[in-house]
Coordinates of C-alpha atoms and ligand atoms in Angstrom, one line a residue:
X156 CA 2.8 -16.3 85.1
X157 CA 0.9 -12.9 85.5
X158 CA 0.4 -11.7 89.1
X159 CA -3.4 -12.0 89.1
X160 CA -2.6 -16.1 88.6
X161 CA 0.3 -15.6 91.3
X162 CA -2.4 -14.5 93.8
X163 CA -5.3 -16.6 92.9
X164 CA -1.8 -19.1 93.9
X165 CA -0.9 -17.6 97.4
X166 CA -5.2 -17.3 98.1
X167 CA -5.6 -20.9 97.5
X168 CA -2.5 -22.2 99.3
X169 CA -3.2 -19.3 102.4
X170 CA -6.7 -21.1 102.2
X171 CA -5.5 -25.0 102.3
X172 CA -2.9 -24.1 105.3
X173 CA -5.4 -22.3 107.1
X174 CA -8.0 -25.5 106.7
X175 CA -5.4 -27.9 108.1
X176 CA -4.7 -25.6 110.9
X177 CA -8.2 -25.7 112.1
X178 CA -8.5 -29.3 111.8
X179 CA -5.6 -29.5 113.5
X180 CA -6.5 -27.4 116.5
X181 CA -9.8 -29.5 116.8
X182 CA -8.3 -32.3 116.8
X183 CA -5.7 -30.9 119.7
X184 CA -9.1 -30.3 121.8
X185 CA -10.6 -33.5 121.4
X186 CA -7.3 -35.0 122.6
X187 CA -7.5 -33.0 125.7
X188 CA -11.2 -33.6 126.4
X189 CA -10.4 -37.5 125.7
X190 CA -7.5 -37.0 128.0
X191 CA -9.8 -34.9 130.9
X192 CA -12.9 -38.2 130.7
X193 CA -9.9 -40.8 131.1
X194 CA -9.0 -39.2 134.4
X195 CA -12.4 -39.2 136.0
X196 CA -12.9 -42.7 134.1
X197 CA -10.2 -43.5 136.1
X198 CA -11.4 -41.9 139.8
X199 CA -14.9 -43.6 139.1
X200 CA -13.0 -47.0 138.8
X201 CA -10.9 -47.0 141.6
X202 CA -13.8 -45.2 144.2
X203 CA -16.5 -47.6 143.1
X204 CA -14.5 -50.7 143.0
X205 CA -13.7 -50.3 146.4
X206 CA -17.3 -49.1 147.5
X207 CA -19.3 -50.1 145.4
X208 CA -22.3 -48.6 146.9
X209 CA -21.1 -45.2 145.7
X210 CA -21.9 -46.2 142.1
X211 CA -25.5 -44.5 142.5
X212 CA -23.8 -40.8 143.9
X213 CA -21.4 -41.0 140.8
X214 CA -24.4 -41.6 138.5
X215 CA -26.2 -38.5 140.5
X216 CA -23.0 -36.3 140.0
X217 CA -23.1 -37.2 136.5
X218 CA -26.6 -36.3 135.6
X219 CA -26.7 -32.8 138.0
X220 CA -26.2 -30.2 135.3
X221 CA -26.0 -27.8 137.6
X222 CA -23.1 -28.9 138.9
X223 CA -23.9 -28.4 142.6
X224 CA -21.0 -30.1 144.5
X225 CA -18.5 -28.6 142.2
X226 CA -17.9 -26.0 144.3
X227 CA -17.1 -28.9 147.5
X228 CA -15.4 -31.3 145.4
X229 CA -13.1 -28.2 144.0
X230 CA -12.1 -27.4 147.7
X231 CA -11.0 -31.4 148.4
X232 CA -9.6 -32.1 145.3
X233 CA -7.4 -28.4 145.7
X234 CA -5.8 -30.3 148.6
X235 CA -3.9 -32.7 146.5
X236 CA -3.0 -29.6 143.8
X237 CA -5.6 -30.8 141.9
X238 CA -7.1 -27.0 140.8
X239 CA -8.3 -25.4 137.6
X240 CA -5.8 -23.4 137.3
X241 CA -2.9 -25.7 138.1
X242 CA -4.1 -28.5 136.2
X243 CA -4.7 -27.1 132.6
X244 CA -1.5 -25.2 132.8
X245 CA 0.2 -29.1 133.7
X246 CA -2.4 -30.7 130.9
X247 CA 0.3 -32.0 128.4
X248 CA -2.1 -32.2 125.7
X249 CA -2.8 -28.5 126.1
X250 CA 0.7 -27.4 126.4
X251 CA 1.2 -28.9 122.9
X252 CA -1.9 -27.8 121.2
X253 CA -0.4 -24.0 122.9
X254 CA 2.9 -24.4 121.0
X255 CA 2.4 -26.3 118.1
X256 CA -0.9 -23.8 117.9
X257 CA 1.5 -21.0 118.2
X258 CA 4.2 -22.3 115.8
X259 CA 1.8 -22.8 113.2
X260 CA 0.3 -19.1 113.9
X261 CA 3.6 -17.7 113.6
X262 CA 5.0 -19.6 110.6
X263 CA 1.6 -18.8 109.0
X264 CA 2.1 -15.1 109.7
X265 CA 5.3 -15.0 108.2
X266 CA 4.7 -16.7 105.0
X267 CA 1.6 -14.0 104.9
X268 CA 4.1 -11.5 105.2
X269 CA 6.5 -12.8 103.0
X270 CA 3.9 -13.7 100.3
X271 CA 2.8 -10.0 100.8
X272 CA 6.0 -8.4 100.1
X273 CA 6.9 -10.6 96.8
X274 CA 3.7 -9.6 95.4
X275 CA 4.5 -6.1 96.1
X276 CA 8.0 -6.3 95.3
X277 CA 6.7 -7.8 91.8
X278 CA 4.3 -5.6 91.1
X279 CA 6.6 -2.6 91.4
X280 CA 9.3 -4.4 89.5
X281 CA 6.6 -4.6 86.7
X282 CA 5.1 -1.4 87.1
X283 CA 9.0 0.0 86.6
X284 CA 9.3 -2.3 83.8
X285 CA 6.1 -1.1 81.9
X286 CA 7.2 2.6 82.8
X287 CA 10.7 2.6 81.3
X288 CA 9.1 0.5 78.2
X289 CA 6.6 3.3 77.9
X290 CA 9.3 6.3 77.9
X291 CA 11.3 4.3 75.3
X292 CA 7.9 3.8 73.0
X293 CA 7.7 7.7 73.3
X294 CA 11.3 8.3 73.1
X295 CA 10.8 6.6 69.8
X296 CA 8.3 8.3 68.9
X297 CA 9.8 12.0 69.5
X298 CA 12.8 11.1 67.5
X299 CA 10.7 10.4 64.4
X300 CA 10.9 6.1 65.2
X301 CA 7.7 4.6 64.5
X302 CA 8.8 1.7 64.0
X303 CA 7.2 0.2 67.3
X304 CA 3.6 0.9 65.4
X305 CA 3.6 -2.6 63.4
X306 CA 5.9 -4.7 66.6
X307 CA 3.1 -6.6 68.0
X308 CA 5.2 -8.3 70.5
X309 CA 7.1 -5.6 71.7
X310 CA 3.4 -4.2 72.1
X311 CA 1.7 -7.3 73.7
X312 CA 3.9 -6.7 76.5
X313 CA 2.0 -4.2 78.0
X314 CA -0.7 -5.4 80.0
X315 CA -3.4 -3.0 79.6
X316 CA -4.1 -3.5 76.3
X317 CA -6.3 -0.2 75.8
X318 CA -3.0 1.6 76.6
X319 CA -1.0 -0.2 73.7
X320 CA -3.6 0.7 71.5
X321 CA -3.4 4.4 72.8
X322 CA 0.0 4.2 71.9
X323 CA 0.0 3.0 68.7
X324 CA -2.8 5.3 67.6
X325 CA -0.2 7.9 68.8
X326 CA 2.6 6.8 66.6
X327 CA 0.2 6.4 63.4
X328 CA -1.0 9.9 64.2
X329 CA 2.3 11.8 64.6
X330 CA 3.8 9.5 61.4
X331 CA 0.6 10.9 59.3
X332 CA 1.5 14.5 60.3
X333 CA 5.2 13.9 60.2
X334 CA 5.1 12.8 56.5
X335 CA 2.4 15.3 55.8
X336 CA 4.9 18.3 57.0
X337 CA 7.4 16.7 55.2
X338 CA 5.2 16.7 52.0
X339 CA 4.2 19.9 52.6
X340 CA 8.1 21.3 53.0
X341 CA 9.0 19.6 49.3
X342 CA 6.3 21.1 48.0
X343 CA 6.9 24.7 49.2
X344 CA 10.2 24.0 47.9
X345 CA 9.6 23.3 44.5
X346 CA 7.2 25.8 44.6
X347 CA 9.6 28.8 45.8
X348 CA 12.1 27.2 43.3
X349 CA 9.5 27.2 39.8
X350 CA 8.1 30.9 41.0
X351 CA 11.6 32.2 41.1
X352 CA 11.8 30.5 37.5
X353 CA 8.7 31.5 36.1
X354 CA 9.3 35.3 37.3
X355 CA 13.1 35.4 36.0
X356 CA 12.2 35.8 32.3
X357 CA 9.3 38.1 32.2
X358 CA 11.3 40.4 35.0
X359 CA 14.0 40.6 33.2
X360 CA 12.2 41.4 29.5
X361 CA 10.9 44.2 31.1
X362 CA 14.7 45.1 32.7
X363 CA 15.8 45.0 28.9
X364 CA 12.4 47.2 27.3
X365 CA 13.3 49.8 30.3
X366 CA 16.9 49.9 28.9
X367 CA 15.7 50.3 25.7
X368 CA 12.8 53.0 26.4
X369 CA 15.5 54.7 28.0
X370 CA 18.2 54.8 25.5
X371 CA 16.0 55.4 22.7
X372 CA 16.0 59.1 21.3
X373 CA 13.1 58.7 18.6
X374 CA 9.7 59.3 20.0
X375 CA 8.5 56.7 18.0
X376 CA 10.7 54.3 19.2
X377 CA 10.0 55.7 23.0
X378 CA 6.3 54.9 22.1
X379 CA 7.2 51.4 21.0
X380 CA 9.3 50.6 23.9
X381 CA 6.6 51.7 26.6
X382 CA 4.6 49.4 25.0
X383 CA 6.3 46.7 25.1
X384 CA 7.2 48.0 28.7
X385 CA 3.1 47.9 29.5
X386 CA 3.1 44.5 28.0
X387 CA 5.3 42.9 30.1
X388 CA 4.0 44.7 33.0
X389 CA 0.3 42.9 32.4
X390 CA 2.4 39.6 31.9
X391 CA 4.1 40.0 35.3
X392 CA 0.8 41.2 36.9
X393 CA -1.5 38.3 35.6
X394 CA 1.5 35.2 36.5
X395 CA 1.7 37.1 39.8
X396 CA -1.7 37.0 40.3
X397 CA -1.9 33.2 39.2
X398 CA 1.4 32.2 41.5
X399 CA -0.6 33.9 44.8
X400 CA -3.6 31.8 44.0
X401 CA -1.0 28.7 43.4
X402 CA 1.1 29.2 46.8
X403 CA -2.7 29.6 48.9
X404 CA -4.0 26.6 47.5
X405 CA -0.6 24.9 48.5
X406 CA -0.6 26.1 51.3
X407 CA -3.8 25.4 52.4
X408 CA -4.4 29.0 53.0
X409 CA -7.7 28.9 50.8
X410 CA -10.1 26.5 52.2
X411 CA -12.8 25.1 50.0
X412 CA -16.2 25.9 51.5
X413 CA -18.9 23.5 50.7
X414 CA -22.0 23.9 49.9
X415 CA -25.1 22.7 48.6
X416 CA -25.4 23.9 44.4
X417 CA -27.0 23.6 41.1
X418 CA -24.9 22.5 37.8
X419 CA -26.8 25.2 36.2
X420 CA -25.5 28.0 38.5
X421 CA -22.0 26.2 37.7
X422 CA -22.0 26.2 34.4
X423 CA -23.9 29.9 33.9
X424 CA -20.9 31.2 36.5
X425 CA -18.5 29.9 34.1
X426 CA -19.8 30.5 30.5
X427 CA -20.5 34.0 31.9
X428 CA -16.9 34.5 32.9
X429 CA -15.5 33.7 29.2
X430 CA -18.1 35.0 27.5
X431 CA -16.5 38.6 26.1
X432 CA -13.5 36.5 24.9
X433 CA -15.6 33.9 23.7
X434 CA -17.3 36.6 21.1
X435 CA -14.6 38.7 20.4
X436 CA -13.4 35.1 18.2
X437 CA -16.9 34.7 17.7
X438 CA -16.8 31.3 19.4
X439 CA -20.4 29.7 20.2
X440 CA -20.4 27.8 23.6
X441 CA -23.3 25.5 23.4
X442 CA -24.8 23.8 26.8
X443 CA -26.8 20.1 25.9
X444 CA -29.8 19.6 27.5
X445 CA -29.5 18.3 31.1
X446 CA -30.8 17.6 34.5
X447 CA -30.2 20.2 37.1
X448 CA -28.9 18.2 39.1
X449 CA -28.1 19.3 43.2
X450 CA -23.8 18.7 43.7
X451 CA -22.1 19.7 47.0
X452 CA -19.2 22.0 46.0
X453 CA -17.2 24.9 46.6
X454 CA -19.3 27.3 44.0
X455 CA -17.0 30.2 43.6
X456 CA -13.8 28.0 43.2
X457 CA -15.5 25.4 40.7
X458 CA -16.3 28.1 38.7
X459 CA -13.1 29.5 38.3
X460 CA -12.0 25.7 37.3
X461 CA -14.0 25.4 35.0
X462 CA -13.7 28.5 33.3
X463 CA -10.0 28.1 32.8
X464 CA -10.9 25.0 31.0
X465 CA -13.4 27.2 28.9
X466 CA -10.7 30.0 28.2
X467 CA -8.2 27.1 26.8
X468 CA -10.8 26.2 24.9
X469 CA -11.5 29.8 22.8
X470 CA -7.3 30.3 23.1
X471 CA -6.5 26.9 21.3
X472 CA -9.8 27.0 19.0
X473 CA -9.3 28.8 15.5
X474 CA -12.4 31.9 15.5
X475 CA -16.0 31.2 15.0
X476 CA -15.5 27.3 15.8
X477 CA -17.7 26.1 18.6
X478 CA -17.2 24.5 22.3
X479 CA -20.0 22.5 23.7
X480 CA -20.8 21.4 26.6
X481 CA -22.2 17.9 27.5
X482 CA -23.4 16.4 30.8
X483 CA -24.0 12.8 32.1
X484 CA -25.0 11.8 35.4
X485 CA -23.2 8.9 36.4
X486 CA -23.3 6.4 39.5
X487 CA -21.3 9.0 42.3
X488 CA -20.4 11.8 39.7
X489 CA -21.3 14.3 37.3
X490 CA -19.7 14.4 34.5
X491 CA -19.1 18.0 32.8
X492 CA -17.6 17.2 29.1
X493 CA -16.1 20.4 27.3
X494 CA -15.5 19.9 23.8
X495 CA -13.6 22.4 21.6
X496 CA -12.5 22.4 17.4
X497 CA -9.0 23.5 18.5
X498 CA -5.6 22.5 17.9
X499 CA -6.5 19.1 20.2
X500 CA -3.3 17.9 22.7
X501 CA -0.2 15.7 21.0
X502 CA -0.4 12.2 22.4
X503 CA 1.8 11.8 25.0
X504 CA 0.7 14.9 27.0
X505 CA -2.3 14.3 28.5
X506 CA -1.7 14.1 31.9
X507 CA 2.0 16.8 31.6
X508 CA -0.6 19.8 30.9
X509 CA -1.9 19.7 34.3
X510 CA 1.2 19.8 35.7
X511 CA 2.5 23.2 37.1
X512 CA 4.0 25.6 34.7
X513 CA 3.6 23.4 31.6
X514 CA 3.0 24.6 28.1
X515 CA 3.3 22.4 25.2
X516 CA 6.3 23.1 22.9
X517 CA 4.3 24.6 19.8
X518 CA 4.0 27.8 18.1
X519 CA 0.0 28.1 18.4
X520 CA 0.5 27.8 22.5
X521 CA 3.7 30.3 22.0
X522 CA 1.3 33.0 20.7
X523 CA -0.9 31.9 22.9
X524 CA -0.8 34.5 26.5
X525 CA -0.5 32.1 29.2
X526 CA 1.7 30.5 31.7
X527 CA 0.9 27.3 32.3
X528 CA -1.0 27.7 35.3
X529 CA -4.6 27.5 34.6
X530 CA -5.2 23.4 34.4
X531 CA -3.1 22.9 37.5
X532 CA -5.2 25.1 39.3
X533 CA -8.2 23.5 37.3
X534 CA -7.3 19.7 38.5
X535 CA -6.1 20.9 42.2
X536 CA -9.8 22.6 43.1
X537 CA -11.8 19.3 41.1
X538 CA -9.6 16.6 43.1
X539 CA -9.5 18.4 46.7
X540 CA -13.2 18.6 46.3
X541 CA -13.0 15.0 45.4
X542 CA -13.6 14.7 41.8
X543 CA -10.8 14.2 38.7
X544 CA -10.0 15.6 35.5
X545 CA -8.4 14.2 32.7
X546 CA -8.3 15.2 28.7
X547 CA -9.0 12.9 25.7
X548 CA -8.7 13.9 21.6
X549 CA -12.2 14.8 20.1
X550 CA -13.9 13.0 17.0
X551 CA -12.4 14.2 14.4
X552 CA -10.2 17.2 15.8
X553 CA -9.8 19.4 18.8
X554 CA -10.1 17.9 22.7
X555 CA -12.7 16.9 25.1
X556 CA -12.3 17.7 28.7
X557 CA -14.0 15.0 31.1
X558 CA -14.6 16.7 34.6
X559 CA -16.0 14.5 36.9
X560 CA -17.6 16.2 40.0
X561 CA -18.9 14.5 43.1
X562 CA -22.7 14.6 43.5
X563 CA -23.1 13.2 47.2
Ligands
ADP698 P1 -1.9 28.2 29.7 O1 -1.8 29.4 30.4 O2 -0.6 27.9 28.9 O3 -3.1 28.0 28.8 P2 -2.9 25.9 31.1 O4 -2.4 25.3 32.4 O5 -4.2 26.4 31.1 O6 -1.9 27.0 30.8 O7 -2.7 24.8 30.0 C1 -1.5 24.1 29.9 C2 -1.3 23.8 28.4 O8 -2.2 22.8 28.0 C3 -1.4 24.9 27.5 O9 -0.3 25.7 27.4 C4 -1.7 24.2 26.2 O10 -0.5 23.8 25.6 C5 -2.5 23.0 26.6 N1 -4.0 23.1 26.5 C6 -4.8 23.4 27.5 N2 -6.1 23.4 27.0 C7 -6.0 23.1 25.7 C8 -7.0 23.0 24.7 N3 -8.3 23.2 24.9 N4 -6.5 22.7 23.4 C9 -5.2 22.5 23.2 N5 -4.3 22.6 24.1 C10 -4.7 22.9 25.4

């Protein structure tokens, strides 16, 4: 039982005791005043049995309102201690309607009292009981517990249910950003741990030219050796310059801005960006016909994805081949297909290539400059803008790159 029903109780029982009291009480009264007409029943009888010619004053005294020989009849009657005063305080009936009046006053009292200090008492027993429950939930929920979220009993216990919910929308909230730190820790982890890789073998090429620039006594062989020193320098320079762009995006230090933006200022952004390498192998990059269609987007990031997947396109192609582009407007997405002739990806390593750092094993990719970066960087942009990217072989050789970008 909850202590509103415990009141609702105590009201109605206050509320039944307090009815009989007052029926009680009247009927106390009407003794008395039954008990007051019997007497001067009583005086009538005697006094007009013996002179019955005082029956007509009687019936006078009875109908004067006014009460006019009261004052007379007080004054004889006070002879034989027969006064107000006297009389009611001798009136048994009043006596007992006094004490049993009092009795019932004070036992009523008490029970009021005591029924006033159990609900207190209770109330504060459950108000200490919901209080400790509460700094165990949050207890709990500082220590990294949340298992409390998904105990609906342990939860129904608390009687404002707005506070529960409070509660548990606490709980969910510091899980979320519990396992989202802890996501976030791994990653910078691996991270730290495949930069430190990555930078190992192009730092330490360049350790061994410098040795060898150094020791060599031939100009010639100077000039060869500072230009294999040069070389590794650009290497080291354009991974470092791909690994800060990596750690920012992990780390959320770049935020996409969104905007409102045309495919066409998209795709010109991009083609523009390859273009120079693009003729240098004489490559043609052909756009299909398409609708210019509005996307929100982050423009100067979307570029950059998809001209990484344009420069894979002219490094794995063989020279003068051709990369087209397709669109298609489907339901919630646009879908940007880049097609090349080029050396196409081995089954099985689809979905590996746009993982961090990956190259495939071959000797086309090993001539290739690169360092695996590009596609990772190209599928992180398209699917924290909300789209995905994904490869499939071409026709008859080369691949097709399906990028599908949200368009509301
Ligand atoms: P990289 O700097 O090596 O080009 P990317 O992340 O851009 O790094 O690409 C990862 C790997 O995917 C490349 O090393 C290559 O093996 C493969 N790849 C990417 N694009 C193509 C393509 N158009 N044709 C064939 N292979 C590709």
């Amino acid at each position: 039982m909850d202590m509103k029903q415990k009141a609702l109780g105590f009201t109605v029982v206050f509320f039944i005791i307090t009815l009989f009291c007052g029926l009680w009480g009247i009927g106390v009264m009407r003794g008395a005043y039954v008990n007051e007409i019997h007497t001067v029943q009583n005086i009538a009888g005697r006094v007009i049995a013996d002179y019955p010619e005082t029956e007509r004053v009687f019936a006078q005294a009875l109908a004067d309102m006014d009460r006019n020989s009261a004052d007379v009849g007080a004054d004889i009657l006070s002879h034989y201690g027969y006064d107000e005063g006297e009389r009611i305080e001798e009136n048994v009936s009043y006596i007992k309607c006094v004490k049993n009046l009092t009795m019932t006053l004070a036992f009523f009292l008490t029970a009021t009292l005591t029924c006033i200090f159990i609900i207190l008492y209770n109330v504060d027993k459950q108000r200490e009981k919901q209080e400790e429950e509460i700094i165990s939930v949050l207890d709990e929920c500082l220590s990294g517990d949340y298992a409390y979220i998904n105990d609906l009993d342990r939860m129904r216990r608390f009687k404002n249910p707005l506070f529960a919910d409070t509660l548990i929308k606490l709980g969910r909230s510091f899980k979320l950003k519990t396992e989202r730190l802890n996501e976030e820790r791994d990653n910078t982890k691996t991270l730290v741990t495949d930069i430190s890789h990555q930078l190992k073998t192009p730092v330490s090429a360049l350790k061994a030219c410098f040795t060898l620039y150094a020791e060599a006594e031939k100009t010639t062989d100077k000039e060869e050796f500072h230009a294999r020193c040069k070389l590794q320098m650009n290497k080291i320079e354009t991974l470092i310059a791909a690994l800060i762009q990596i750690s920012r995006l992990e780390t959320r230090m770049i935020t996409l801005s969104i905007e409102k933006v045309f495919l066409a200022e998209i795709l010109a952004g991009a083609i523009n960006t390859v273009y120079h390498k693009a003729q240098k192998k004489q490559i043609s990059i052909e756009t299909v016909d398409f609708e210019n269609i509005r996307l929100n987007l982050d423009k100067k990031w979307t570029i950059e994805a998809i001209a990484n997947v344009l420069d894979n396109a002219i490094k794995y192609s063989p020279e003068a081949s051709q990369i087209t582009i397709n669109i298609q407007k489907l339901y919630n997405y646009v879908r940007v297909l880049i097609e090349d002739d080029g050396i196409g990806i081995p089954k099985g390593e689809e979905t590996k290539i746009f993982k961090r750092f990956y190259r495939i094993n071959n000797e086309t990719v090993k001539n290739q400059e690169g360092n695996g970066v590009g596609l990772y960087l190209t599928r992180k942009i398209i699917e924290d803008e909300g789209g995905t990217i994904f490869v499939r072989p071409a026709v008859e050789r080369g691949s097709v790159f399906c990028i599908n970008l949200p368009c509301q």
